[in-house]
Amino acid sequence: MATRTRRPERREEPLSREGIVEVAIELLDATGEGGLTFRALGERLATGPGAIYWHVANKGELLGAATDAVVAAALAVEPAGSPTSPQDEIRAVALGLFHAIDAHPWLAAQLSTQLSRSPWGSVAPRIFESIGRRVRSLGVPEDSWFTATSVLVHYILGAAGQNAANTAHARTLGPGANRAEFLDAVSSAWEELDPDDYPFTRAVASRLREHDDREQFLAGIDLALTGITAPHPPGEQAPTPPTT
């Protein structure tokens, strides 16, 4: 008796670019950039690659759209409490990006790619605008807006990216790996360094054992904000340039 091949279930709702990007993010989280193929995407969406190409031209465009979607959601995080200050809002934006980069292992590399190769795309201006508006609200003079915003953006993405790299490395150590044990081993190794060559590293080695990545990240934000606002405290008006 002949058997009939079972056809894949047909989609009940129309395919959309937003839906494709949402599933692409799920695939990236589960399998990384290498696992994001139009074939795998089509299987999850119960459609053919041709239907996906109608909405997204290629994998590069899809990666850019996925990155932009995750960043947009991260930047939408509101600070806790009320009323809030520009500093509170910058911390909320920074933490939103920190947690997004930690939650999506592929994001740090994509952000680096987007900011270095496609700074005219949507991702770089979105991040720069979100931080820059708050920097402007701090009373920073206009001629310092770009530098102050760049400092914060570089610190946020760099520190969050390093934290994500540490998390990814910890996963490679196996299910029995323990963060506290790993930090204790590193700290012990630092304490054994030559005291003449590494006096500072030995002095702070014990701090490594118990540090909290999130708290350390926020401490860095506060240090940057202190440096940015010190010459011009919030509420102080920048001097008016002399007229000629």
CSV table of C-alpha atoms in Angstrom, one decimal:
chain,number,residue,atom,x,y,z
A,1,MET,CA,0.0,0.0,0.0
A,2,ALA,CA,1.5,3.3,-1.0
A,3,THR,CA,2.1,5.9,1.7
A,4,ARG,CA,1.6,9.6,1.3
A,5,THR,CA,4.4,12.0,2.4
A,6,ARG,CA,3.2,14.3,5.1
A,7,ARG,CA,3.4,18.0,4.0
A,8,PRO,CA,4.6,20.6,6.4
A,9,GLU,CA,1.9,22.6,8.2
A,10,ARG,CA,1.0,25.8,6.4
A,11,ARG,CA,1.2,29.1,8.2
A,12,GLU,CA,-2.1,30.5,9.3
A,13,GLU,CA,-1.0,34.1,9.8
A,14,PRO,CA,0.7,36.2,7.0
A,15,LEU,CA,4.5,36.4,7.1
A,16,SER,CA,5.9,39.7,8.2
A,17,ARG,CA,9.4,41.2,8.5
A,18,GLU,CA,8.8,41.6,12.2
A,19,GLY,CA,7.9,38.0,12.7
A,20,ILE,CA,11.0,36.9,10.7
A,21,VAL,CA,13.3,39.0,12.8
A,22,GLU,CA,11.7,37.7,16.0
A,23,VAL,CA,12.3,34.1,15.0
A,24,ALA,CA,15.8,35.0,13.7
A,25,ILE,CA,16.7,36.3,17.2
A,26,GLU,CA,15.4,33.0,18.7
A,27,LEU,CA,17.7,31.1,16.3
A,28,LEU,CA,20.7,33.3,17.1
A,29,ASP,CA,20.2,32.8,20.8
A,30,ALA,CA,19.9,29.0,20.4
A,31,THR,CA,22.5,28.3,17.7
A,32,GLY,CA,24.6,31.4,17.2
A,33,GLU,CA,25.3,33.2,13.9
A,34,GLY,CA,26.4,30.0,12.2
A,35,GLY,CA,23.0,28.4,12.8
A,36,LEU,CA,21.1,31.3,11.3
A,37,THR,CA,20.3,30.1,7.8
A,38,PHE,CA,17.3,30.8,5.6
A,39,ARG,CA,16.6,27.1,5.5
A,40,ALA,CA,16.5,26.8,9.3
A,41,LEU,CA,14.4,30.0,9.4
A,42,GLY,CA,12.0,28.6,6.9
A,43,GLU,CA,11.5,25.5,8.9
A,44,ARG,CA,10.7,27.4,12.0
A,45,LEU,CA,8.4,29.7,10.1
A,46,ALA,CA,6.8,26.8,8.2
A,47,THR,CA,7.5,28.6,4.9
A,48,GLY,CA,10.0,28.5,2.0
A,49,PRO,CA,13.1,30.6,1.7
A,50,GLY,CA,11.6,32.5,-1.2
A,51,ALA,CA,8.9,34.0,1.0
A,52,ILE,CA,11.6,35.1,3.5
A,53,TYR,CA,13.6,36.7,0.8
A,54,TRP,CA,10.6,38.8,-0.1
A,55,HIS,CA,11.0,40.6,3.2
A,56,VAL,CA,14.8,40.3,3.9
A,57,ALA,CA,17.3,40.5,1.1
A,58,ASN,CA,20.2,38.5,2.7
A,59,LYS,CA,21.7,37.2,5.9
A,60,GLY,CA,23.6,40.5,6.5
A,61,GLU,CA,20.4,42.5,6.4
A,62,LEU,CA,18.7,40.0,8.7
A,63,LEU,CA,21.5,40.2,11.3
A,64,GLY,CA,21.4,44.0,11.2
A,65,ALA,CA,17.6,43.9,11.7
A,66,ALA,CA,17.9,41.4,14.6
A,67,THR,CA,20.6,43.6,16.3
A,68,ASP,CA,18.5,46.7,15.8
A,69,ALA,CA,15.5,45.1,17.4
A,70,VAL,CA,17.3,43.9,20.5
A,71,VAL,CA,19.0,47.2,20.9
A,72,ALA,CA,15.7,49.1,20.6
A,73,ALA,CA,14.2,47.0,23.3
A,74,ALA,CA,17.2,47.4,25.5
A,75,LEU,CA,17.1,51.2,25.2
A,76,ALA,CA,13.4,51.3,26.0
A,77,VAL,CA,14.1,50.3,29.6
A,78,GLU,CA,12.9,53.0,32.1
A,79,PRO,CA,14.8,53.9,35.3
A,80,ALA,CA,13.2,52.8,38.5
A,81,GLY,CA,11.7,55.3,40.8
A,82,SER,CA,10.4,58.9,40.3
A,83,PRO,CA,11.5,61.6,39.7
A,84,THR,CA,14.5,60.6,37.7
A,85,SER,CA,17.6,62.5,36.7
A,86,PRO,CA,19.7,62.3,33.4
A,87,GLN,CA,22.2,60.3,35.4
A,88,ASP,CA,19.5,57.8,36.4
A,89,GLU,CA,18.4,57.5,32.8
A,90,ILE,CA,22.0,56.9,31.6
A,91,ARG,CA,22.4,54.2,34.1
A,92,ALA,CA,19.1,52.6,33.0
A,93,VAL,CA,20.2,52.7,29.3
A,94,ALA,CA,23.6,51.3,30.2
A,95,LEU,CA,22.1,48.4,32.2
A,96,GLY,CA,19.6,47.7,29.5
A,97,LEU,CA,22.5,47.3,27.0
A,98,PHE,CA,24.5,45.3,29.6
A,99,HIS,CA,21.7,42.8,30.2
A,100,ALA,CA,20.9,42.5,26.5
A,101,ILE,CA,24.5,41.8,25.6
A,102,ASP,CA,24.7,39.2,28.4
A,103,ALA,CA,21.4,37.6,27.4
A,104,HIS,CA,22.2,37.4,23.6
A,105,PRO,CA,25.7,35.8,23.2
A,106,TRP,CA,25.9,36.9,19.5
A,107,LEU,CA,25.0,40.6,20.1
A,108,ALA,CA,28.4,41.9,21.2
A,109,ALA,CA,30.1,40.8,18.0
A,110,GLN,CA,27.2,42.2,15.9
A,111,LEU,CA,27.4,45.5,17.7
A,112,SER,CA,31.1,45.7,17.0
A,113,THR,CA,30.5,44.9,13.3
A,114,GLN,CA,27.6,47.4,13.0
A,115,LEU,CA,29.4,50.3,14.7
A,116,SER,CA,32.7,49.8,12.8
A,117,ARG,CA,31.4,48.8,9.3
A,118,SER,CA,28.0,50.4,9.1
A,119,PRO,CA,28.0,53.5,11.5
A,120,TRP,CA,25.5,55.1,9.1
A,121,GLY,CA,23.0,52.3,9.8
A,122,SER,CA,20.3,52.4,12.4
A,123,VAL,CA,22.1,50.8,15.3
A,124,ALA,CA,24.9,53.3,15.9
A,125,PRO,CA,22.7,56.4,15.7
A,126,ARG,CA,20.1,54.8,17.9
A,127,ILE,CA,22.6,54.1,20.7
A,128,PHE,CA,24.3,57.5,20.3
A,129,GLU,CA,21.0,59.4,20.3
A,130,SER,CA,19.8,57.6,23.5
A,131,ILE,CA,23.0,58.5,25.4
A,132,GLY,CA,23.6,61.8,23.8
A,133,ARG,CA,20.2,63.3,24.8
A,134,ARG,CA,20.9,62.5,28.4
A,135,VAL,CA,24.4,64.0,28.2
A,136,ARG,CA,22.9,67.2,26.8
A,137,SER,CA,20.5,67.3,29.7
A,138,LEU,CA,23.4,67.1,32.1
A,139,GLY,CA,24.4,70.7,31.1
A,140,VAL,CA,27.5,69.6,29.2
A,141,PRO,CA,28.6,72.3,26.8
A,142,GLU,CA,27.8,71.6,23.2
A,143,ASP,CA,31.4,71.4,22.1
A,144,SER,CA,31.8,68.5,24.5
A,145,TRP,CA,28.7,66.5,23.6
A,146,PHE,CA,30.4,64.3,21.1
A,147,THR,CA,33.4,63.4,23.3
A,148,ALA,CA,31.3,62.8,26.5
A,149,THR,CA,28.8,60.6,24.6
A,150,SER,CA,31.5,58.7,22.9
A,151,VAL,CA,33.2,58.0,26.2
A,152,LEU,CA,30.0,56.6,27.7
A,153,VAL,CA,29.1,54.5,24.6
A,154,HIS,CA,32.6,53.0,24.3
A,155,TYR,CA,32.7,52.2,28.0
A,156,ILE,CA,29.2,50.6,28.0
A,157,LEU,CA,29.7,48.5,24.9
A,158,GLY,CA,33.3,47.6,25.8
A,159,ALA,CA,32.6,46.6,29.4
A,160,ALA,CA,29.3,44.8,28.6
A,161,GLY,CA,31.1,43.0,25.7
A,162,GLN,CA,33.9,41.8,28.0
A,163,ASN,CA,31.4,40.6,30.5
A,164,ALA,CA,29.6,38.6,27.8
A,165,ALA,CA,32.9,37.1,26.7
A,166,ASN,CA,33.6,36.0,30.2
A,167,THR,CA,30.2,34.4,30.5
A,168,ALA,CA,30.7,32.6,27.2
A,169,HIS,CA,34.1,31.4,28.3
A,170,ALA,CA,32.5,30.1,31.6
A,171,ARG,CA,30.1,28.0,29.6
A,172,THR,CA,33.0,26.2,27.8
A,173,LEU,CA,34.4,25.1,31.2
A,174,GLY,CA,31.6,22.5,31.5
A,175,PRO,CA,28.5,22.1,33.7
A,176,GLY,CA,30.6,21.7,36.9
A,177,ALA,CA,32.3,25.0,36.5
A,178,ASN,CA,31.9,27.4,39.4
A,179,ARG,CA,32.4,31.2,39.0
A,180,ALA,CA,33.6,31.6,42.6
A,181,GLU,CA,36.1,28.8,42.2
A,182,PHE,CA,37.4,30.3,38.9
A,183,LEU,CA,37.8,33.8,40.4
A,184,ASP,CA,39.5,32.3,43.5
A,185,ALA,CA,42.0,30.5,41.3
A,186,VAL,CA,42.7,33.7,39.3
A,187,SER,CA,43.0,35.7,42.5
A,188,SER,CA,45.4,33.2,44.0
A,189,ALA,CA,47.5,33.3,40.9
A,190,TRP,CA,47.7,37.0,41.1
A,191,GLU,CA,48.8,36.9,44.7
A,192,GLU,CA,51.7,34.7,43.7
A,193,LEU,CA,53.1,37.2,41.2
A,194,ASP,CA,56.5,38.7,41.7
A,195,PRO,CA,56.0,41.5,44.3
A,196,ASP,CA,58.6,43.7,42.6
A,197,ASP,CA,57.0,43.5,39.2
A,198,TYR,CA,53.3,43.4,40.1
A,199,PRO,CA,52.9,45.3,43.4
A,200,PHE,CA,49.5,46.8,42.4
A,201,THR,CA,48.0,43.6,41.0
A,202,ARG,CA,48.9,41.7,44.1
A,203,ALA,CA,47.4,44.4,46.3
A,204,VAL,CA,44.0,44.2,44.6
A,205,ALA,CA,44.0,40.5,44.0
A,206,SER,CA,41.6,39.7,46.9
A,207,ARG,CA,39.0,42.1,45.5
A,208,LEU,CA,38.7,39.9,42.4
A,209,ARG,CA,37.3,37.1,44.4
A,210,GLU,CA,34.1,38.8,45.5
A,211,HIS,CA,33.5,41.5,42.9
A,212,ASP,CA,30.1,41.7,41.3
A,213,ASP,CA,30.1,42.3,37.5
A,214,ARG,CA,27.0,44.4,37.5
A,215,GLU,CA,28.0,46.6,40.4
A,216,GLN,CA,31.4,47.1,38.9
A,217,PHE,CA,29.9,48.0,35.6
A,218,LEU,CA,27.7,50.7,37.3
A,219,ALA,CA,30.6,52.0,39.3
A,220,GLY,CA,32.4,52.6,36.0
A,221,ILE,CA,29.3,54.5,34.7
A,222,ASP,CA,29.4,56.7,37.8
A,223,LEU,CA,33.1,57.4,37.4
A,224,ALA,CA,32.5,58.5,33.8
A,225,LEU,CA,29.6,60.7,34.8
A,226,THR,CA,31.6,62.3,37.6
A,227,GLY,CA,34.3,63.2,35.2
A,228,ILE,CA,31.8,64.5,32.6
A,229,THR,CA,29.8,66.7,35.0
A,230,ALA,CA,32.6,67.9,37.2
A,231,PRO,CA,33.5,71.0,35.2
A,232,HIS,CA,29.8,71.8,34.6
A,233,PRO,CA,27.5,70.5,37.4
A,234,PRO,CA,23.9,69.7,36.5
A,235,GLY,CA,21.8,72.8,36.4
A,236,GLU,CA,24.8,75.1,35.6
A,237,GLN,CA,24.4,77.0,32.4
A,238,ALA,CA,27.3,76.8,30.0
A,239,PRO,CA,29.0,80.2,29.5
A,240,THR,CA,27.7,82.2,26.6
A,241,PRO,CA,30.4,82.7,23.9
A,242,PRO,CA,31.5,86.3,23.5
A,243,THR,CA,30.1,88.2,20.6
A,244,THR,CA,32.2,90.1,18.1
